[in-house]
PDB file of C-alpha atoms in Angstrom:
ATOM      1  CA  MET A 892      22.445  10.089 124.116  1.00 37.00           C
ATOM      2  CA  ARG A 893      21.527  12.655 126.722  1.00 31.00           C
ATOM      3  CA  LEU A 894      24.258  14.664 128.444  1.00 33.00           C
ATOM      4  CA  LEU A 895      23.342  16.036 131.879  1.00 31.00           C
ATOM      5  CA  ALA A 896      25.227  19.035 133.281  1.00 31.00           C
ATOM      6  CA  GLY A 897      24.524  19.839 136.922  1.00 31.00           C
ATOM      7  CA  VAL A 898      25.177  23.307 138.369  1.00 32.00           C
ATOM      8  CA  LEU A 899      26.092  22.986 142.033  1.00 31.00           C
ATOM      9  CA  ALA A 900      25.155  25.826 144.428  1.00 33.00           C
ATOM     10  CA  GLY A 901      27.869  27.175 146.671  1.00 35.00           C
ATOM     11  CA  LEU A 902      27.741  28.967 149.992  1.00 29.00           C
ATOM     12  CA  VAL A 903      29.697  32.227 150.132  1.00 33.00           C
ATOM     13  CA  LEU A 904      30.809  33.379 153.562  1.00 32.00           C
ATOM     14  CA  ALA A 905      31.125  37.137 154.118  1.00 34.00           C
ATOM     15  CA  GLY A 906      33.927  38.541 156.296  1.00 35.00           C
ATOM     16  CA  CYS A 907      33.278  39.441 159.987  1.00 32.00           C
ATOM     17  CA  SER A 908      32.997  43.101 161.111  1.00 33.00           C
ATOM     18  CA  SER A 909      33.382  44.426 164.685  1.00 32.00           C
ATOM     19  CA  SER A 910      32.414  47.552 166.689  1.00 33.00           C
ATOM     20  CA  SER A 911      33.486  48.739 170.033  1.00 35.00           C
ATOM     21  CA  GLY A 912      32.256  46.574 172.882  1.00 38.00           C
ATOM     22  CA  SER A 913      31.034  43.082 172.132  1.00 37.00           C
ATOM     23  CA  SER A 914      31.027  41.720 168.626  1.00 40.00           C
ATOM     24  CA  THR A 915      28.695  39.294 166.934  1.00 41.00           C
ATOM     25  CA  PRO A 916      29.817  37.446 163.817  1.00 42.00           C
ATOM     26  CA  GLN A 917      27.733  38.324 160.785  1.00 45.00           C
ATOM     27  CA  VAL A 918      27.190  35.661 158.229  1.00 43.00           C
ATOM     28  CA  ALA A 919      25.842  36.458 154.793  1.00 45.00           C
ATOM     29  CA  ALA A 920      24.817  33.484 152.676  1.00 44.00           C
ATOM     30  CA  THR A 921      23.527  33.061 149.195  1.00 45.00           C
ATOM     31  CA  PRO A 922      20.475  30.851 148.899  1.00 48.00           C
ATOM     32  CA  LEU A 923      20.989  27.244 147.804  1.00 46.00           C
ATOM     33  CA  GLN A 924      20.278  27.025 144.117  1.00 50.00           C
ATOM     34  CA  SER A 925      18.354  24.169 142.617  1.00 49.00           C
ATOM     35  CA  PRO A 926      20.346  22.011 140.167  1.00 52.00           C
ATOM     36  CA  THR A 927      19.600  22.729 136.568  1.00 52.00           C
ATOM     37  CA  SER A 928      20.148  20.450 133.599  1.00 52.00           C
ATOM     38  CA  SER A 929      20.553  20.866 129.882  1.00 55.00           C
ATOM     39  CA  ALA A 930      19.883  18.049 127.401  1.00 58.00           C
ATOM     40  CA  THR A 931      21.450  17.689 123.969  1.00 61.00           C
ATOM     41  CA  VAL A 932      19.440  15.541 121.534  1.00 62.00           C
ATOM     42  CA  VAL A 933      21.650  13.744 119.017  1.00 60.00           C
ATOM     43  CA  SER A 934      19.891  12.838 115.755  1.00 64.00           C
ATOM     44  CA  PRO A 935      20.241   9.211 114.677  1.00 67.00           C
ATOM     45  CA  ALA A 936      22.931   8.564 112.086  1.00 71.00           C
ATOM     46  CA  PRO A 937      21.616   8.371 108.528  1.00 79.00           C
ATOM     47  CA  PRO A 938      21.481   4.875 107.026  1.00 78.00           C
ATOM     48  CA  PRO A 939      24.517   3.837 104.988  1.00 82.00           C
ATOM     49  CA  PRO A 940      24.120   4.790 101.337  1.00 89.00           C
ATOM     50  CA  PRO A 941      23.279   2.093  98.788  1.00 92.00           C
ATOM     51  CA  PRO A 942      26.052   0.866  96.495  1.00 94.00           C
ATOM     52  CA  PRO A 943      26.521   2.692  93.181  1.00 94.00           C
ATOM     53  CA  ALA A 944      24.053   1.695  90.481  1.00 91.00           C
ATOM     54  CA  HIS A 945      26.741   1.120  87.844  1.00 92.00           C
ATOM     55  CA  ALA A 946      30.003  -0.205  89.243  1.00 96.00           C
ATOM     56  CA  CYS A 947      32.579  -2.923  88.658  1.00 97.00           C
ATOM     57  CA  TYR A 948      34.132  -5.337  91.168  1.00 98.00           C
ATOM     58  CA  ARG A 949      36.970  -7.844  91.335  1.00 97.00           C
ATOM     59  CA  LEU A 950      35.032 -10.802  92.686  1.00 97.00           C
ATOM     60  CA  GLY A 951      36.511 -14.244  93.138  1.00 97.00           C
ATOM     61  CA  TYR A 952      34.447 -17.392  92.688  1.00 96.00           C
ATOM     62  CA  THR A 953      33.760 -17.769  96.434  1.00 96.00           C
ATOM     63  CA  ASP A 954      32.901 -14.044  96.654  1.00 97.00           C
ATOM     64  CA  ALA A 955      30.215 -14.563  94.015  1.00 96.00           C
ATOM     65  CA  LEU A 956      28.626 -17.371  96.068  1.00 95.00           C
ATOM     66  CA  ALA A 957      28.343 -15.311  99.266  1.00 96.00           C
ATOM     67  CA  PRO A 958      25.072 -13.551 100.208  1.00 95.00           C
ATOM     68  CA  THR A 959      26.869 -10.324 101.134  1.00 96.00           C
ATOM     69  CA  SER A 960      29.980  -8.508  99.936  1.00 95.00           C
ATOM     70  CA  ASP A 961      32.073  -5.729 101.446  1.00 92.00           C
ATOM     71  CA  LEU A 962      34.465  -5.392  98.504  1.00 95.00           C
ATOM     72  CA  LYS A 963      34.994  -1.872  97.206  1.00 95.00           C
ATOM     73  CA  PRO A 964      34.282  -1.037  93.547  1.00 96.00           C
ATOM     74  CA  ALA A 965      37.153  -1.286  91.074  1.00 96.00           C
ATOM     75  CA  PRO A 966      37.667   0.941  88.023  1.00 95.00           C
ATOM     76  CA  CYS A 967      35.638  -0.425  85.118  1.00 95.00           C
ATOM     77  CA  THR A 968      38.524   0.508  82.818  1.00 94.00           C
ATOM     78  CA  GLY A 969      40.756  -1.989  84.659  1.00 95.00           C
ATOM     79  CA  PRO A 970      40.515  -5.720  85.434  1.00 96.00           C
ATOM     80  CA  HIS A 971      37.166  -6.764  86.915  1.00 97.00           C
ATOM     81  CA  THR A 972      34.927  -9.819  87.039  1.00 98.00           C
ATOM     82  CA  ALA A 973      31.524  -8.350  87.966  1.00 98.00           C
ATOM     83  CA  VAL A 974      29.331  -5.493  86.758  1.00 98.00           C
ATOM     84  CA  THR A 975      26.422  -4.029  88.709  1.00 98.00           C
ATOM     85  CA  PHE A 976      23.383  -3.730  86.475  1.00 98.00           C
ATOM     86  CA  PHE A 977      20.692  -2.942  89.047  1.00 98.00           C
ATOM     87  CA  VAL A 978      20.351  -1.710  92.626  1.00 98.00           C
ATOM     88  CA  GLY A 979      16.888  -2.090  94.151  1.00 97.00           C
ATOM     89  CA  ARG A 980      15.152  -1.418  97.461  1.00 96.00           C
ATOM     90  CA  LEU A 981      14.069  -3.981 100.023  1.00 96.00           C
ATOM     91  CA  PRO A 982      10.788  -3.772 101.961  1.00 94.00           C
ATOM     92  CA  PRO A 983      11.320  -2.012 105.316  1.00 91.00           C
ATOM     93  CA  ASP A 984       9.485  -4.605 107.408  1.00 91.00           C
ATOM     94  CA  GLN A 985      11.284  -7.800 106.334  1.00 93.00           C
ATOM     95  CA  PRO A 986      14.581  -9.195 107.690  1.00 94.00           C
ATOM     96  CA  VAL A 987      17.332  -9.168 105.076  1.00 93.00           C
ATOM     97  CA  ASP A 988      18.037 -12.860 105.675  1.00 93.00           C
ATOM     98  CA  GLY A 989      14.373 -13.899 105.599  1.00 95.00           C
ATOM     99  CA  PRO A 990      12.464 -15.866 102.926  1.00 95.00           C
ATOM    100  CA  ALA A 991      10.493 -12.871 101.635  1.00 96.00           C
ATOM    101  CA  VAL A 992      13.666 -10.940 100.800  1.00 96.00           C
ATOM    102  CA  HIS A 993      15.283 -14.032  99.288  1.00 96.00           C
ATOM    103  CA  HIS A 994      12.279 -14.577  97.009  1.00 96.00           C
ATOM    104  CA  LEU A 995      12.197 -10.922  95.976  1.00 97.00           C
ATOM    105  CA  VAL A 996      15.885 -10.714  95.089  1.00 97.00           C
ATOM    106  CA  SER A 997      16.163 -14.173  93.499  1.00 96.00           C
ATOM    107  CA  THR A 998      13.372 -13.307  91.070  1.00 96.00           C
ATOM    108  CA  ALA A 999      14.137  -9.619  90.452  1.00 97.00           C
ATOM    109  CA  CYS A1000      17.796 -10.064  89.510  1.00 98.00           C
ATOM    110  CA  PRO A1001      17.308 -12.877  86.936  1.00 97.00           C
ATOM    111  CA  ARG A1002      14.398 -10.968  85.360  1.00 97.00           C
ATOM    112  CA  ARG A1003      16.438  -7.784  85.001  1.00 97.00           C
ATOM    113  CA  PHE A1004      19.506  -9.776  83.938  1.00 98.00           C
ATOM    114  CA  ALA A1005      17.594 -11.070  80.907  1.00 97.00           C
ATOM    115  CA  SER A1006      16.892  -7.505  79.776  1.00 97.00           C
ATOM    116  CA  PHE A1007      20.431  -6.397  80.575  1.00 97.00           C
ATOM    117  CA  VAL A1008      22.406  -8.979  78.582  1.00 98.00           C
ATOM    118  CA  GLY A1009      19.766  -9.421  75.860  1.00 97.00           C
ATOM    119  CA  GLY A1010      19.484 -12.411  73.557  1.00 97.00           C
ATOM    120  CA  SER A1011      16.827 -15.111  73.548  1.00 96.00           C
ATOM    121  CA  VAL A1012      16.056 -17.612  76.290  1.00 95.00           C
ATOM    122  CA  ASP A1013      18.173 -20.158  74.423  1.00 96.00           C
ATOM    123  CA  ASP A1014      21.044 -17.667  74.060  1.00 97.00           C
ATOM    124  CA  ARG A1015      21.110 -17.141  77.825  1.00 97.00           C
ATOM    125  CA  ARG A1016      20.905 -20.854  78.566  1.00 97.00           C
ATOM    126  CA  LEU A1017      23.824 -21.522  76.220  1.00 97.00           C
ATOM    127  CA  SER A1018      25.911 -18.735  77.742  1.00 97.00           C
ATOM    128  CA  LEU A1019      28.148 -18.699  80.800  1.00 97.00           C
ATOM    129  CA  LEU A1020      27.078 -15.169  81.631  1.00 97.00           C
ATOM    130  CA  ARG A1021      25.276 -15.400  84.944  1.00 97.00           C
ATOM    131  CA  THR A1022      23.783 -13.176  87.598  1.00 98.00           C
ATOM    132  CA  VAL A1023      24.475 -13.130  91.332  1.00 97.00           C
ATOM    133  CA  TRP A1024      23.094 -10.802  93.975  1.00 98.00           C
ATOM    134  CA  PHE A1025      24.003  -9.317  97.331  1.00 98.00           C
ATOM    135  CA  THR A1026      22.017  -7.885 100.246  1.00 97.00           C
ATOM    136  CA  PRO A1027      23.265  -5.859 103.245  1.00 96.00           C
ATOM    137  CA  THR A1028      24.944  -7.566 106.159  1.00 94.00           C
ATOM    138  CA  LEU A1029      22.926  -7.853 109.374  1.00 93.00           C
ATOM    139  CA  GLU A1030      24.981  -4.993 110.820  1.00 93.00           C
ATOM    140  CA  GLN A1031      24.284  -2.802 107.784  1.00 94.00           C
ATOM    141  CA  ALA A1032      20.587  -3.667 107.956  1.00 94.00           C
ATOM    142  CA  GLN A1033      20.477  -2.715 111.636  1.00 93.00           C
ATOM    143  CA  ALA A1034      21.981   0.639 110.638  1.00 93.00           C
ATOM    144  CA  GLY A1035      19.139   1.147 108.134  1.00 94.00           C
ATOM    145  CA  ALA A1036      20.466  -0.278 104.841  1.00 95.00           C
ATOM    146  CA  ARG A1037      17.560  -1.532 102.661  1.00 95.00           C
ATOM    147  CA  TRP A1038      19.038  -2.283  99.236  1.00 97.00           C
ATOM    148  CA  PHE A1039      19.983  -5.238  97.058  1.00 98.00           C
ATOM    149  CA  ARG A1040      22.545  -5.374  94.269  1.00 98.00           C
ATOM    150  CA  CYS A1041      22.412  -7.427  91.042  1.00 98.00           C
ATOM    151  CA  GLU A1042      25.721  -8.366  89.384  1.00 98.00           C
ATOM    152  CA  ALA A1043      26.608  -9.872  86.001  1.00 98.00           C
ATOM    153  CA  ILE A1044      29.504 -12.342  85.986  1.00 98.00           C
ATOM    154  CA  ALA A1045      30.937 -14.902  83.545  1.00 97.00           C
ATOM    155  CA  ILE A1046      31.997 -18.432  84.540  1.00 96.00           C
ATOM    156  CA  ARG A1047      35.354 -19.235  82.956  1.00 95.00           C
ATOM    157  CA  GLY A1048      35.671 -22.783  84.240  1.00 90.00           C
ATOM    158  CA  ASP A1049      35.453 -24.937  87.317  1.00 86.00           C
ATOM    159  CA  GLN A1050      35.305 -22.511  90.276  1.00 90.00           C
ATOM    160  CA  ASP A1051      36.747 -19.655  88.252  1.00 94.00           C
ATOM    161  CA  LEU A1052      35.356 -16.354  86.996  1.00 97.00           C
ATOM    162  CA  ALA A1053      36.299 -14.837  83.658  1.00 96.00           C
ATOM    163  CA  PRO A1054      37.536 -11.244  83.406  1.00 96.00           C
ATOM    164  CA  LEU A1055      34.943  -9.012  81.805  1.00 95.00           C
ATOM    165  CA  THR A1056      36.100  -6.869  78.930  1.00 89.00           C
ATOM    166  CA  GLY A1057      33.982  -4.580  76.822  1.00 88.00           C
ATOM    167  CA  PRO A1058      30.321  -3.753  77.409  1.00 92.00           C
ATOM    168  CA  ILE A1059      28.186  -6.469  78.977  1.00 95.00           C
ATOM    169  CA  ALA A1060      24.899  -4.688  78.362  1.00 96.00           C
ATOM    170  CA  GLY A1061      23.356  -6.318  75.287  1.00 96.00           C
ATOM    171  CA  ALA A1062      26.259  -8.767  74.990  1.00 96.00           C
ATOM    172  CA  LEU A1063      24.006 -11.618  73.841  1.00 97.00           C
ATOM    173  CA  ASP A1064      22.417  -9.485  71.129  1.00 96.00           C
ATOM    174  CA  SER A1065      25.714  -9.581  69.207  1.00 93.00           C
ATOM    175  CA  ASP A1066      26.940 -12.783  67.570  1.00 93.00           C
ATOM    176  CA  THR A1067      30.576 -11.907  68.357  1.00 91.00           C
ATOM    177  CA  THR A1068      30.124 -11.460  72.110  1.00 93.00           C
ATOM    178  CA  ARG A1069      27.533 -14.242  72.232  1.00 94.00           C
ATOM    179  CA  GLN A1070      30.164 -16.687  70.944  1.00 93.00           C
ATOM    180  CA  ARG A1071      32.783 -15.347  73.367  1.00 93.00           C
ATOM    181  CA  PHE A1072      30.573 -16.099  76.382  1.00 96.00           C
ATOM    182  CA  ALA A1073      29.066 -19.301  74.959  1.00 97.00           C
ATOM    183  CA  LEU A1074      29.029 -22.664  76.736  1.00 97.00           C
ATOM    184  CA  CYS A1075      31.770 -25.116  75.735  1.00 97.00           C
ATOM    185  CA  GLY A1076      33.475 -28.147  77.275  1.00 97.00           C
ATOM    186  CA  THR A1077      36.901 -29.706  77.704  1.00 96.00           C
ATOM    187  CA  ALA A1078      35.721 -33.159  76.547  1.00 96.00           C
ATOM    188  CA  GLU A1079      32.606 -35.030  75.534  1.00 96.00           C
ATOM    189  CA  PRO A1080      29.867 -34.506  78.140  1.00 95.00           C
ATOM    190  CA  GLY A1081      29.524 -37.498  80.415  1.00 92.00           C
ATOM    191  CA  THR A1082      33.168 -38.522  80.141  1.00 95.00           C
ATOM    192  CA  ALA A1083      35.741 -38.262  82.914  1.00 92.00           C
ATOM    193  CA  GLY A1084      37.574 -35.297  81.387  1.00 92.00           C
ATOM    194  CA  PHE A1085      34.511 -33.122  80.846  1.00 96.00           C
ATOM    195  CA  GLN A1086      34.310 -29.696  82.441  1.00 95.00           C
ATOM    196  CA  GLN A1087      32.262 -26.733  81.329  1.00 95.00           C
ATOM    197  CA  ARG A1088      34.322 -23.899  79.868  1.00 95.00           C
ATOM    198  CA  ILE A1089      33.592 -20.502  78.427  1.00 96.00           C
ATOM    199  CA  CYS A1090      34.165 -20.732  74.674  1.00 96.00           C
ATOM    200  CA  SER A1091      36.847 -18.026  74.776  1.00 93.00           C
ATOM    201  CA  SER A1092      38.984 -20.579  76.698  1.00 93.00           C
ATOM    202  CA  PRO A1093      40.484 -23.734  75.146  1.00 94.00           C
ATOM    203  CA  HIS A1094      37.783 -26.351  74.531  1.00 96.00           C
ATOM    204  CA  THR A1095      36.930 -29.359  72.356  1.00 97.00           C
ATOM    205  CA  TRP A1096      33.118 -29.512  72.497  1.00 97.00           C
ATOM    206  CA  ARG A1097      30.439 -26.830  72.083  1.00 97.00           C
ATOM    207  CA  ALA A1098      26.825 -26.610  73.239  1.00 98.00           C
ATOM    208  CA  LEU A1099      24.508 -26.236  70.215  1.00 97.00           C
ATOM    209  CA  ARG A1100      20.935 -25.924  71.423  1.00 97.00           C
ATOM    210  CA  THR A1101      18.578 -26.782  74.255  1.00 97.00           C
ATOM    211  CA  VAL A1102      15.713 -29.220  74.501  1.00 97.00           C
ATOM    212  CA  ASP A1103      12.923 -27.582  76.479  1.00 96.00           C
ATOM    213  CA  PHE A1104      10.351 -29.280  78.695  1.00 97.00           C
ATOM    214  CA  ALA A1105       7.107 -27.984  80.121  1.00 94.00           C
ATOM    215  CA  ALA A1106       7.268 -26.810  83.716  1.00 89.00           C
ATOM    216  CA  GLY A1107       5.768 -29.086  86.327  1.00 95.00           C
ATOM    217  CA  SER A1108       6.723 -32.383  87.874  1.00 96.00           C
ATOM    218  CA  TYR A1109       9.852 -34.155  86.675  1.00 97.00           C
ATOM    219  CA  PRO A1110       8.833 -36.323  83.692  1.00 96.00           C
ATOM    220  CA  GLY A1111      11.210 -39.134  84.576  1.00 97.00           C
ATOM    221  CA  THR A1112      14.673 -40.056  83.341  1.00 96.00           C
ATOM    222  CA  ASP A1113      13.501 -42.215  80.442  1.00 96.00           C
ATOM    223  CA  GLN A1114      11.315 -39.446  79.019  1.00 96.00           C
ATOM    224  CA  VAL A1115      13.816 -36.595  79.325  1.00 97.00           C
ATOM    225  CA  LYS A1116      16.564 -38.815  77.914  1.00 96.00           C
ATOM    226  CA  ALA A1117      14.514 -39.917  74.892  1.00 97.00           C
ATOM    227  CA  ALA A1118      13.297 -36.385  74.130  1.00 97.00           C
ATOM    228  CA  GLY A1119      16.770 -35.161  73.147  1.00 97.00           C
ATOM    229  CA  GLN A1120      17.879 -37.890  70.771  1.00 96.00           C
ATOM    230  CA  THR A1121      16.459 -36.554  67.502  1.00 97.00           C
ATOM    231  CA  PRO A1122      16.904 -32.793  68.175  1.00 97.00           C
ATOM    232  CA  CYS A1123      20.543 -33.267  69.189  1.00 98.00           C
ATOM    233  CA  GLN A1124      21.349 -35.513  66.257  1.00 97.00           C
ATOM    234  CA  ASP A1125      19.816 -32.962  63.890  1.00 97.00           C
ATOM    235  CA  ALA A1126      21.719 -30.070  65.500  1.00 97.00           C
ATOM    236  CA  ALA A1127      25.044 -31.882  65.208  1.00 97.00           C
ATOM    237  CA  HIS A1128      24.293 -32.890  61.617  1.00 96.00           C
ATOM    238  CA  ALA A1129      23.718 -29.237  60.710  1.00 96.00           C
ATOM    239  CA  VAL A1130      27.235 -28.199  61.819  1.00 95.00           C
ATOM    240  CA  ALA A1131      29.157 -31.341  60.881  1.00 96.00           C
ATOM    241  CA  ALA A1132      31.983 -31.157  58.352  1.00 93.00           C
ATOM    242  CA  ASP A1133      31.004 -34.622  57.147  1.00 93.00           C
ATOM    243  CA  PRO A1134      27.229 -35.135  57.281  1.00 89.00           C
ATOM    244  CA  LEU A1135      27.722 -38.903  57.001  1.00 91.00           C
ATOM    245  CA  ASN A1136      30.197 -39.199  59.854  1.00 92.00           C
ATOM    246  CA  PHE A1137      29.685 -37.004  62.902  1.00 95.00           C
ATOM    247  CA  ARG A1138      29.385 -37.192  66.680  1.00 96.00           C
ATOM    248  CA  TRP A1139      26.933 -35.648  69.087  1.00 97.00           C
ATOM    249  CA  SER A1140      26.026 -35.788  72.773  1.00 97.00           C
ATOM    250  CA  TYR A1141      23.056 -34.912  74.938  1.00 97.00           C
ATOM    251  CA  GLN A1142      22.836 -33.848  78.585  1.00 97.00           C
ATOM    252  CA  TRP A1143      19.363 -34.284  80.060  1.00 97.00           C
ATOM    253  CA  PRO A1144      18.279 -32.662  83.342  1.00 96.00           C
ATOM    254  CA  THR A1145      18.510 -34.712  86.520  1.00 96.00           C
ATOM    255  CA  PRO A1146      15.765 -34.533  89.165  1.00 96.00           C
ATOM    256  CA  GLN A1147      18.022 -32.336  91.292  1.00 96.00           C
ATOM    257  CA  GLN A1148      18.672 -29.933  88.402  1.00 95.00           C
ATOM    258  CA  TRP A1149      14.955 -29.893  87.659  1.00 96.00           C
ATOM    259  CA  ARG A1150      14.165 -28.837  91.207  1.00 94.00           C
ATOM    260  CA  SER A1151      16.703 -26.007  90.940  1.00 90.00           C
ATOM    261  CA  GLY A1152      14.985 -24.675  87.797  1.00 91.00           C
ATOM    262  CA  GLN A1153      16.833 -26.341  84.895  1.00 95.00           C
ATOM    263  CA  THR A1154      13.910 -27.775  82.945  1.00 96.00           C
ATOM    264  CA  TYR A1155      15.836 -28.316  79.712  1.00 97.00           C
ATOM    265  CA  GLY A1156      18.550 -30.504  78.223  1.00 97.00           C
ATOM    266  CA  VAL A1157      21.599 -29.456  76.175  1.00 98.00           C
ATOM    267  CA  CYS A1158      22.817 -30.767  72.799  1.00 98.00           C
ATOM    268  CA  TRP A1159      26.581 -30.915  72.138  1.00 98.00           C
ATOM    269  CA  ALA A1160      28.956 -31.578  69.247  1.00 98.00           C
ATOM    270  CA  PRO A1161      32.759 -31.505  68.797  1.00 96.00           C
ATOM    271  CA  SER A1162      34.021 -27.990  68.203  1.00 91.00           C
TER     272      SER A1162
END
């Protein structure tokens, strides 16, 4: 913003003097001065700083689904439901709500999440530890913010996040924490009372293993359904108290789930 200060010239009238006889008024004047200006250049405000690289937040379920978040960090020693595990930079020439940024963030956060929580591909599929991500708001982006933030969360149940306690880094490398965040259910999958639950909450069924399919077009319901029969029966047999009398269940991927990236089925048994 430029500030203009004008200096106005003034005329100064001198007093009249007289001598004997006639008198003529004498006028002394200062010349009219040209206006001058001074300009103050204000530097643009620096862009807002990125969020801290290692922070904790008290997110609710709907907060975790939003593309942006203005919640302040919470002490990691107190109750929290999210942990920042990576803060990255966005390209300067792409809108924060555009497809290029969405592709960058939606691939970078899951890739880094795998290294952060550890475990195998199957361990992560059978866990309710998940990653979500946030980008700046449009207002923050207009002010120069060019960051994205990757968060680790745990799904406790239907539209509910679990409180995070203890270290999350490498959680799936340990059998103890792997079981705490494992995928369980309130009833047999496919029945009316079934809901996914974290295994640290009350449950009656547990996910045992996955049945993987090659990436590509959806193979069809008959094929994905048939592929899980033997693997799931074998998995349930291995953990059954009575190998001659046991139950098992299999969830195969639907076409919609396949399109969203779930190219595997899940084997279940009573817990």
